[in-house]
PDB file of C-alpha atoms in Angstrom:
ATOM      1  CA  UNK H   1      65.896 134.103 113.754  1.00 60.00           C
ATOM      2  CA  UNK H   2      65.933 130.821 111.620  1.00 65.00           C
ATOM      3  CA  UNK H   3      66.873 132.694 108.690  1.00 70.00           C
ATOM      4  CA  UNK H   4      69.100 135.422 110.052  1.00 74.00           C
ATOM      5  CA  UNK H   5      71.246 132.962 111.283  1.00 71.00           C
ATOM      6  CA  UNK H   6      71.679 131.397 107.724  1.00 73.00           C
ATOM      7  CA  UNK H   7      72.423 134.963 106.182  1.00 74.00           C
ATOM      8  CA  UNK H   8      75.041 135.075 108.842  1.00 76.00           C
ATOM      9  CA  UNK H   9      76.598 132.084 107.992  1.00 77.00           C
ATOM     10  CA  UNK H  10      75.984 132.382 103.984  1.00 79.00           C
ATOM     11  CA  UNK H  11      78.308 136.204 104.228  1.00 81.00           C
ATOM     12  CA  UNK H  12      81.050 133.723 105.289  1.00 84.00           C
ATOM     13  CA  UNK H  13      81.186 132.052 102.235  1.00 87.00           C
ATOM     14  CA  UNK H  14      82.226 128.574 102.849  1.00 91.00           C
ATOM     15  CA  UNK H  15      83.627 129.014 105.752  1.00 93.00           C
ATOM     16  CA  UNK H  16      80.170 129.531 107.093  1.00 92.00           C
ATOM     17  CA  UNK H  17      79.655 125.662 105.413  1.00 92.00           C
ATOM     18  CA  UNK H  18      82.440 124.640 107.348  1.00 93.00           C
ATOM     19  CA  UNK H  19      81.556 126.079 110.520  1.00 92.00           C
ATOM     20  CA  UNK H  20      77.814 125.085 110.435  1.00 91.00           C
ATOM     21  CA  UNK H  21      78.283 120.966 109.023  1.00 91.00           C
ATOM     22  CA  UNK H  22      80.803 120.916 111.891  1.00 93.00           C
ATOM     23  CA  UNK H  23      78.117 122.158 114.601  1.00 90.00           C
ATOM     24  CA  UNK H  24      75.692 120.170 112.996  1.00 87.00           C
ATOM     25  CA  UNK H  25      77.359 117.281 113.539  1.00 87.00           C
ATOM     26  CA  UNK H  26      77.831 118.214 117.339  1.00 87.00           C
ATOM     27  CA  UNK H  27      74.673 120.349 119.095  1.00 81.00           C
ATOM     28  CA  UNK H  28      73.334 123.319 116.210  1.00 82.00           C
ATOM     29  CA  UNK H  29      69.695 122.442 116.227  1.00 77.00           C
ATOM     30  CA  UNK H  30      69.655 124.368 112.413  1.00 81.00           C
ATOM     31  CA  UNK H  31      70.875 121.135 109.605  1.00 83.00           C
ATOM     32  CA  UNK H  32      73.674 122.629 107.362  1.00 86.00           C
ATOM     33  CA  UNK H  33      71.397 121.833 104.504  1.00 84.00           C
ATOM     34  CA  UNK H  34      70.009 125.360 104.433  1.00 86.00           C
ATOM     35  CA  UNK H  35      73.589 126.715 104.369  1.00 90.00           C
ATOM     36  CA  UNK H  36      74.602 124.636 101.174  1.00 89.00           C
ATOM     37  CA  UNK H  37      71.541 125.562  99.118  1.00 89.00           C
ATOM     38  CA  UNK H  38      71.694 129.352  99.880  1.00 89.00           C
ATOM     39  CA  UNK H  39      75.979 129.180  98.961  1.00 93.00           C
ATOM     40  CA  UNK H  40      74.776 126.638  95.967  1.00 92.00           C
ATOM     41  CA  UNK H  41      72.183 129.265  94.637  1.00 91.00           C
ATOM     42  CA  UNK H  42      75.205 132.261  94.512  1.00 90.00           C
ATOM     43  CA  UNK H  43      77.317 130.090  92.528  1.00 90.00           C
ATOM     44  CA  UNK H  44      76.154 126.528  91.425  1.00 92.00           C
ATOM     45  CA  UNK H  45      79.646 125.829  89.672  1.00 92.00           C
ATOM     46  CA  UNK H  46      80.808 125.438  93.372  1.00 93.00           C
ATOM     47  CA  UNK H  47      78.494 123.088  94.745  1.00 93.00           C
ATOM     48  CA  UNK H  48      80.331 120.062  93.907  1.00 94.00           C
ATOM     49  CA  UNK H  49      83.240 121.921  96.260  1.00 95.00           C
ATOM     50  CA  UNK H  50      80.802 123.042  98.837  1.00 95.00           C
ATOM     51  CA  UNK H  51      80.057 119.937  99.056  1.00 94.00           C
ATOM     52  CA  UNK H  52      83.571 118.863 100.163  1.00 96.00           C
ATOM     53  CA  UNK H  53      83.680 120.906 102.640  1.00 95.00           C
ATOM     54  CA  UNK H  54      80.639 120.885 104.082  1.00 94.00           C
ATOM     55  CA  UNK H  55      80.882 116.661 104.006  1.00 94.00           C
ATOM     56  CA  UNK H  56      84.549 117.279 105.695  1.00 95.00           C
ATOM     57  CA  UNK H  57      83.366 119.222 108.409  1.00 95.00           C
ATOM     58  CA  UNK H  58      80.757 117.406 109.462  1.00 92.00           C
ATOM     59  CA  UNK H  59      83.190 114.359 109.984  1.00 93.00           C
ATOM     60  CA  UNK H  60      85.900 116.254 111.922  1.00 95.00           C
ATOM     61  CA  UNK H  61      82.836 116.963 114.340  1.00 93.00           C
ATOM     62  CA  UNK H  62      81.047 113.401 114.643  1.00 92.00           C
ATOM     63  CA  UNK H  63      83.534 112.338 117.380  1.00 94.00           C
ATOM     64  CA  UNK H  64      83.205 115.632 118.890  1.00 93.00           C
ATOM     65  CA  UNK H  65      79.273 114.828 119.146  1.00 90.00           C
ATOM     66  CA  UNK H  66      80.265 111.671 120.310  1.00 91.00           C
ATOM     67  CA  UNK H  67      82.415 112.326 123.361  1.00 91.00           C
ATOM     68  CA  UNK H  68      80.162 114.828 124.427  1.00 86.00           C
ATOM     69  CA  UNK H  69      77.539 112.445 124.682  1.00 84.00           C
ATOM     70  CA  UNK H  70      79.890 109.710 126.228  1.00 84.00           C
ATOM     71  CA  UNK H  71      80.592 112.523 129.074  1.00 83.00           C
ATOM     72  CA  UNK H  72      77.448 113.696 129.571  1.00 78.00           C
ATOM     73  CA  UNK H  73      74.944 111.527 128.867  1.00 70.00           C
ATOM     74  CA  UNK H  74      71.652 111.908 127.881  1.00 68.00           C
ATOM     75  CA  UNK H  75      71.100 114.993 130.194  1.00 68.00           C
ATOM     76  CA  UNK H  76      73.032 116.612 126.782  1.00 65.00           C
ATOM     77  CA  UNK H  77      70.505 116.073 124.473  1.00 65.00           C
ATOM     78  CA  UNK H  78      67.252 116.513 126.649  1.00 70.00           C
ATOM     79  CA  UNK H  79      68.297 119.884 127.471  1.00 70.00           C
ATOM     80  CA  UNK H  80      69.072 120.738 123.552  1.00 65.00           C
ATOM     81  CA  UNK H  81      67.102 118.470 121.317  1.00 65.00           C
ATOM     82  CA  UNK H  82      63.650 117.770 121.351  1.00 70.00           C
ATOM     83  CA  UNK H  83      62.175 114.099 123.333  1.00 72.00           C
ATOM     84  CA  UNK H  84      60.414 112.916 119.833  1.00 73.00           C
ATOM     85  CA  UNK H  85      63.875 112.970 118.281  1.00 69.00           C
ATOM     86  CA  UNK H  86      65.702 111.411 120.502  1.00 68.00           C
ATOM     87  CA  UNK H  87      63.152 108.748 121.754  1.00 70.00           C
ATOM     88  CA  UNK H  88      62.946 108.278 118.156  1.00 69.00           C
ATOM     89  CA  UNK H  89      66.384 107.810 117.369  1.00 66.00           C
ATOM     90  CA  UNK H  90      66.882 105.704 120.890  1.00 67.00           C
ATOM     91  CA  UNK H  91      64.484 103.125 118.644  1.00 67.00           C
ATOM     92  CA  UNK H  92      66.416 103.342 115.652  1.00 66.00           C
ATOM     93  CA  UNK H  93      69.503 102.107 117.973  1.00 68.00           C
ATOM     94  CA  UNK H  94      68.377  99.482 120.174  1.00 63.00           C
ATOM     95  CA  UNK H  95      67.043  98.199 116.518  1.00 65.00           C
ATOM     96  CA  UNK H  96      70.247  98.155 114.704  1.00 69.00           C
ATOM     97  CA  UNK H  97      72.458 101.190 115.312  1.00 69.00           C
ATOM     98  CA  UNK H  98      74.550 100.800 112.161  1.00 72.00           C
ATOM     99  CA  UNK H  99      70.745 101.398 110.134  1.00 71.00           C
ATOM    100  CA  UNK H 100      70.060 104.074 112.341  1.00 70.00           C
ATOM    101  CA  UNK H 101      73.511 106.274 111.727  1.00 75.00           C
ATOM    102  CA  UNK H 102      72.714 105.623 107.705  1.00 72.00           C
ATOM    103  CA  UNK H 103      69.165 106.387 107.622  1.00 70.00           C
ATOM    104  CA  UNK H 104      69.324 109.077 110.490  1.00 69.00           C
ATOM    105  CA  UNK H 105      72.100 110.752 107.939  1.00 71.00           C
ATOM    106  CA  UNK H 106      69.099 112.315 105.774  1.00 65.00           C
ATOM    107  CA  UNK H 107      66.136 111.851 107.734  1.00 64.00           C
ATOM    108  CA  UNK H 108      64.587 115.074 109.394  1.00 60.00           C
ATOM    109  CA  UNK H 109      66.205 114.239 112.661  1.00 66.00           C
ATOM    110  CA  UNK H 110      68.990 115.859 113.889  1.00 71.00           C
ATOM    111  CA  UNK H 111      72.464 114.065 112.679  1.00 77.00           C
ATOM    112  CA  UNK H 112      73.527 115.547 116.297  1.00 80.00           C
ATOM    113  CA  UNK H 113      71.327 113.272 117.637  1.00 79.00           C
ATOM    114  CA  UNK H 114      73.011 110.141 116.567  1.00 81.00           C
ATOM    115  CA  UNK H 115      76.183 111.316 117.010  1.00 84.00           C
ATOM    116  CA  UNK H 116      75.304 112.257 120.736  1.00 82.00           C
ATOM    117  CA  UNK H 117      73.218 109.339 121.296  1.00 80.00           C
ATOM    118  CA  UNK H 118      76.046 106.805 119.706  1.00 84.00           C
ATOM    119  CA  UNK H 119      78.384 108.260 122.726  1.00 84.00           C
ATOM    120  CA  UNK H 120      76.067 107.883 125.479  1.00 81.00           C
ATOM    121  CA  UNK H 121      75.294 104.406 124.393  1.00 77.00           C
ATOM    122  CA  UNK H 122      79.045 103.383 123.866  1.00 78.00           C
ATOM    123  CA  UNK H 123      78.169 102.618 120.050  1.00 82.00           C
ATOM    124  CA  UNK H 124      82.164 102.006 118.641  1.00 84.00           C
ATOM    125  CA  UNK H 125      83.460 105.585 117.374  1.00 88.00           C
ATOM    126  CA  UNK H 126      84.695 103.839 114.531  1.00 88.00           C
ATOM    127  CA  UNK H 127      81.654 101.943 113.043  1.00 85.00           C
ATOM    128  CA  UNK H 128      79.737 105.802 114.088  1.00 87.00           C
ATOM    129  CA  UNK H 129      82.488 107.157 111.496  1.00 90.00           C
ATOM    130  CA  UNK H 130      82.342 104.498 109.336  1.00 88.00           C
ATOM    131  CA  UNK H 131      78.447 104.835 108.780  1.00 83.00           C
ATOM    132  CA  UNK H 132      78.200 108.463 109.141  1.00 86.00           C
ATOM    133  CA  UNK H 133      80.926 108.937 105.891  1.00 89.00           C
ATOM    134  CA  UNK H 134      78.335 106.845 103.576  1.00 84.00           C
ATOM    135  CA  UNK H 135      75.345 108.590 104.934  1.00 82.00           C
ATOM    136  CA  UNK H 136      76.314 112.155 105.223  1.00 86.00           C
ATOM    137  CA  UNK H 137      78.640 111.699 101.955  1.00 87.00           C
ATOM    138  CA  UNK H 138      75.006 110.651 100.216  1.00 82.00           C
ATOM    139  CA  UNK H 139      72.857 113.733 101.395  1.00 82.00           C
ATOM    140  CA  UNK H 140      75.960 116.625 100.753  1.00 90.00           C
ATOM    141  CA  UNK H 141      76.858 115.382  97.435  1.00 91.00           C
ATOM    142  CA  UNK H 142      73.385 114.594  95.842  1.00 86.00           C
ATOM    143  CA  UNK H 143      72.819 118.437  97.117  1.00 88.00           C
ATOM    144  CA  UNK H 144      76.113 119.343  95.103  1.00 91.00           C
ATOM    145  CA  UNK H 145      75.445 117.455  92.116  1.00 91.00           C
ATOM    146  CA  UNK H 146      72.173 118.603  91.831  1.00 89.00           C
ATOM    147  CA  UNK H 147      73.455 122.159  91.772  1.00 92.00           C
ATOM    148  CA  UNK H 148      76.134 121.442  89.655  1.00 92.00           C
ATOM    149  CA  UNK H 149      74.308 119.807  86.888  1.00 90.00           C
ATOM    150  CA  UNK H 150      70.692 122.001  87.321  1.00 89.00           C
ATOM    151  CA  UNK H 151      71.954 125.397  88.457  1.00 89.00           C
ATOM    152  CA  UNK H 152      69.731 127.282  90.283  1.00 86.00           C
ATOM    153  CA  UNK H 153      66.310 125.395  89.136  1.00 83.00           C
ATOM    154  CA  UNK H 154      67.428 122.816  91.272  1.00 83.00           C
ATOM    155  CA  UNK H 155      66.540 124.879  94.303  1.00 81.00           C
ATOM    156  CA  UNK H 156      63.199 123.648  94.051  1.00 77.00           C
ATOM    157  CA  UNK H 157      64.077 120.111  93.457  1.00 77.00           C
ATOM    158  CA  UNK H 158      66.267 119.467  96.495  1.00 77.00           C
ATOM    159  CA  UNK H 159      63.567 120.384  99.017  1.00 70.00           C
ATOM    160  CA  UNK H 160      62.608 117.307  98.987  1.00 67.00           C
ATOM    161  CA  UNK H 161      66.202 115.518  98.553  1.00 66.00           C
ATOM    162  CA  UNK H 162      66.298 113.597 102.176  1.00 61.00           C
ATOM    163  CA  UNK H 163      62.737 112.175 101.301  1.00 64.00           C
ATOM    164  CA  UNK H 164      64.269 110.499  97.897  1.00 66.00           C
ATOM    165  CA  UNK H 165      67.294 108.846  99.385  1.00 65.00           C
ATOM    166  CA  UNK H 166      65.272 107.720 102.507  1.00 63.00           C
ATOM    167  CA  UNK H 167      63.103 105.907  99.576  1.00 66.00           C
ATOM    168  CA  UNK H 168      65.811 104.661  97.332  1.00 66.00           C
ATOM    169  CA  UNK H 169      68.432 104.046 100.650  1.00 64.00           C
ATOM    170  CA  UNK H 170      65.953 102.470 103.112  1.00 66.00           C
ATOM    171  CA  UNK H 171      65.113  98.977 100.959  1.00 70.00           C
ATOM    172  CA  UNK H 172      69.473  98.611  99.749  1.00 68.00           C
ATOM    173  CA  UNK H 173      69.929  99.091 104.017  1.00 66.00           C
ATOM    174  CA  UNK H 174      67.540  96.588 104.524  1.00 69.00           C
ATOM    175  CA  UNK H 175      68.827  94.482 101.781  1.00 76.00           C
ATOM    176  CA  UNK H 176      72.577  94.939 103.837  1.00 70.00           C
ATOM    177  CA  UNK H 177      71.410  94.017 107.074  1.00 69.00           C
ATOM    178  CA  UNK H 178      69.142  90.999 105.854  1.00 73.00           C
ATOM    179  CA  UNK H 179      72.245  89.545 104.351  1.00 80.00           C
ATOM    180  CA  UNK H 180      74.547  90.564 107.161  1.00 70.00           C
ATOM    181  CA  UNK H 181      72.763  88.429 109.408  1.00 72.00           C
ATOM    182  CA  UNK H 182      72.440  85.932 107.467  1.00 81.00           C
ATOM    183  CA  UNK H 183      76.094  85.671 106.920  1.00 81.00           C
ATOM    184  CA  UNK H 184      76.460  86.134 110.696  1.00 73.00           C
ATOM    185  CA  UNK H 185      73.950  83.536 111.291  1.00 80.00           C
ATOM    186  CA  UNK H 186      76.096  81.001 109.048  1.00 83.00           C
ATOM    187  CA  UNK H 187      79.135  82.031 110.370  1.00 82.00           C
ATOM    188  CA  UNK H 188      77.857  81.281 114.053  1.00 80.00           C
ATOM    189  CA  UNK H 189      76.208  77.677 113.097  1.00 80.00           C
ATOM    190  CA  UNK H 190      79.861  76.746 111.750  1.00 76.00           C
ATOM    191  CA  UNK H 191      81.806  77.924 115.095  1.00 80.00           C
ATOM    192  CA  UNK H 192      78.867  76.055 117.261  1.00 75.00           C
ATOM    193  CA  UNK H 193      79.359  73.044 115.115  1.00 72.00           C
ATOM    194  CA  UNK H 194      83.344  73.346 114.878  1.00 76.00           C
ATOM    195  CA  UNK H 195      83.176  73.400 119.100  1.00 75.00           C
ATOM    196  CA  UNK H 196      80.904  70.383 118.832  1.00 70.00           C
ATOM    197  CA  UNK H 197      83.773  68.833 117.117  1.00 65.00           C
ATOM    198  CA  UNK H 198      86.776  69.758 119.170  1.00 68.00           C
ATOM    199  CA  UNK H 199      84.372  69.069 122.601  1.00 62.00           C
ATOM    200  CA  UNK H 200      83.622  65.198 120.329  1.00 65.00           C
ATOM    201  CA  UNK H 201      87.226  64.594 119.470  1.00 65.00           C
ATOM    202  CA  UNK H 202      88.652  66.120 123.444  1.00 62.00           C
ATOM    203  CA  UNK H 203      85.707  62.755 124.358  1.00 64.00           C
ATOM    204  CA  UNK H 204      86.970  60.140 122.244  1.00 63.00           C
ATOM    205  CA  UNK H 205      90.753  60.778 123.237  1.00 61.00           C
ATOM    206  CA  UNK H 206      89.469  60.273 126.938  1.00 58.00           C
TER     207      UNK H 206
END
């Protein structure tokens, strides 16, 4: 079933891209990976384009994932997805949901899950879309290039794509959020301290 469903899609050409990123992005349990290797293999010089498309789609249906889960809750995803993903993903979010949209943008999860997920926990649509065009821009277009540049003996070598930009992605996200809070913390010491003053100098006037 798996695979007739991505010979369906592949006779569409990339329309069948287009149609698949976009469900991917909202409830298709199937990632549009599989979709953009099989179109790749028939015709590697259009990978880089694939690409486009695929990347396009699947950002003209992350706020369609999103506002399902902000009107339906979580009821959405139990019934479609499985409870390891999303309890897994509900982790990822109550962590740092700005991580969890980058990382869970090639991990094996479900990108349907975070996009769900970020509307059923009123995550801001535009931070989700934000995070989701670095993420999802990372995992289409290292698919592309790879294509592109290897032809079809990169077939073998993008099996294991998501695993090497989880390695090399995970410790520059880190990097991000250590220095984001540390900037935040800063920032927060000097508005404590600046309300110190004004509450001081309000005092002294008395």
């Amino acid at each position: 079933m798996f695979q007739a469903v991505i010979d369906f899609l592949k006779d569409y050409g990339p329309w069948g891209l287009v149609i698949h990123s976009f469900l991917d992005a909202v409830i298709f349990p199937i990632p549009a990976f599989f979709t953009q290797v099989s179109l790749s293999l028939i015709n590697p010089t259009s990978a880089l384009w694939l690409a486009t498309v695929g990347y396009i789609a699947c950002l003209v249906g992350t706020p369609v994932g999103y506002y399902l889960g902000k009107l339906m809750g979580k009821s959405v995803l139990y019934r479609f997805l499985k409870k390891e993903w999303i309890d897994a993903a509900t982790d990822k979010f109550q962590k740092n949901g700005e991580a969890a949209i980058l990382l869970g943008s090639f991990t094996p999860i479900p990108f349907k899950v975070f996009t769900i997920l970020s509307g059923v926990l009123n995550f801001p649509l535009w931070r989700l879309m934000a995070y989701a065009a670095v993420g999802r821009a990372a995992k289409f277009y290292v698919v592309g290039a790879m294509f592109y540049l290897y032809g079809r003996s990169a077939e073998s070598m993008v099996k294991d794509v998501s695993l090497y930009i989880f390695l090399i992605a995970t410790p520059i996200i880190l990097i991000f959020l250590f220095i984001r809070a540390k900037v935040r913390k800063k920032r927060r010491l000097a508005e404590q301290a600046k309300q110190r003053d004004s509450v001081s100098i309000k005092i002294m006037s008395l």
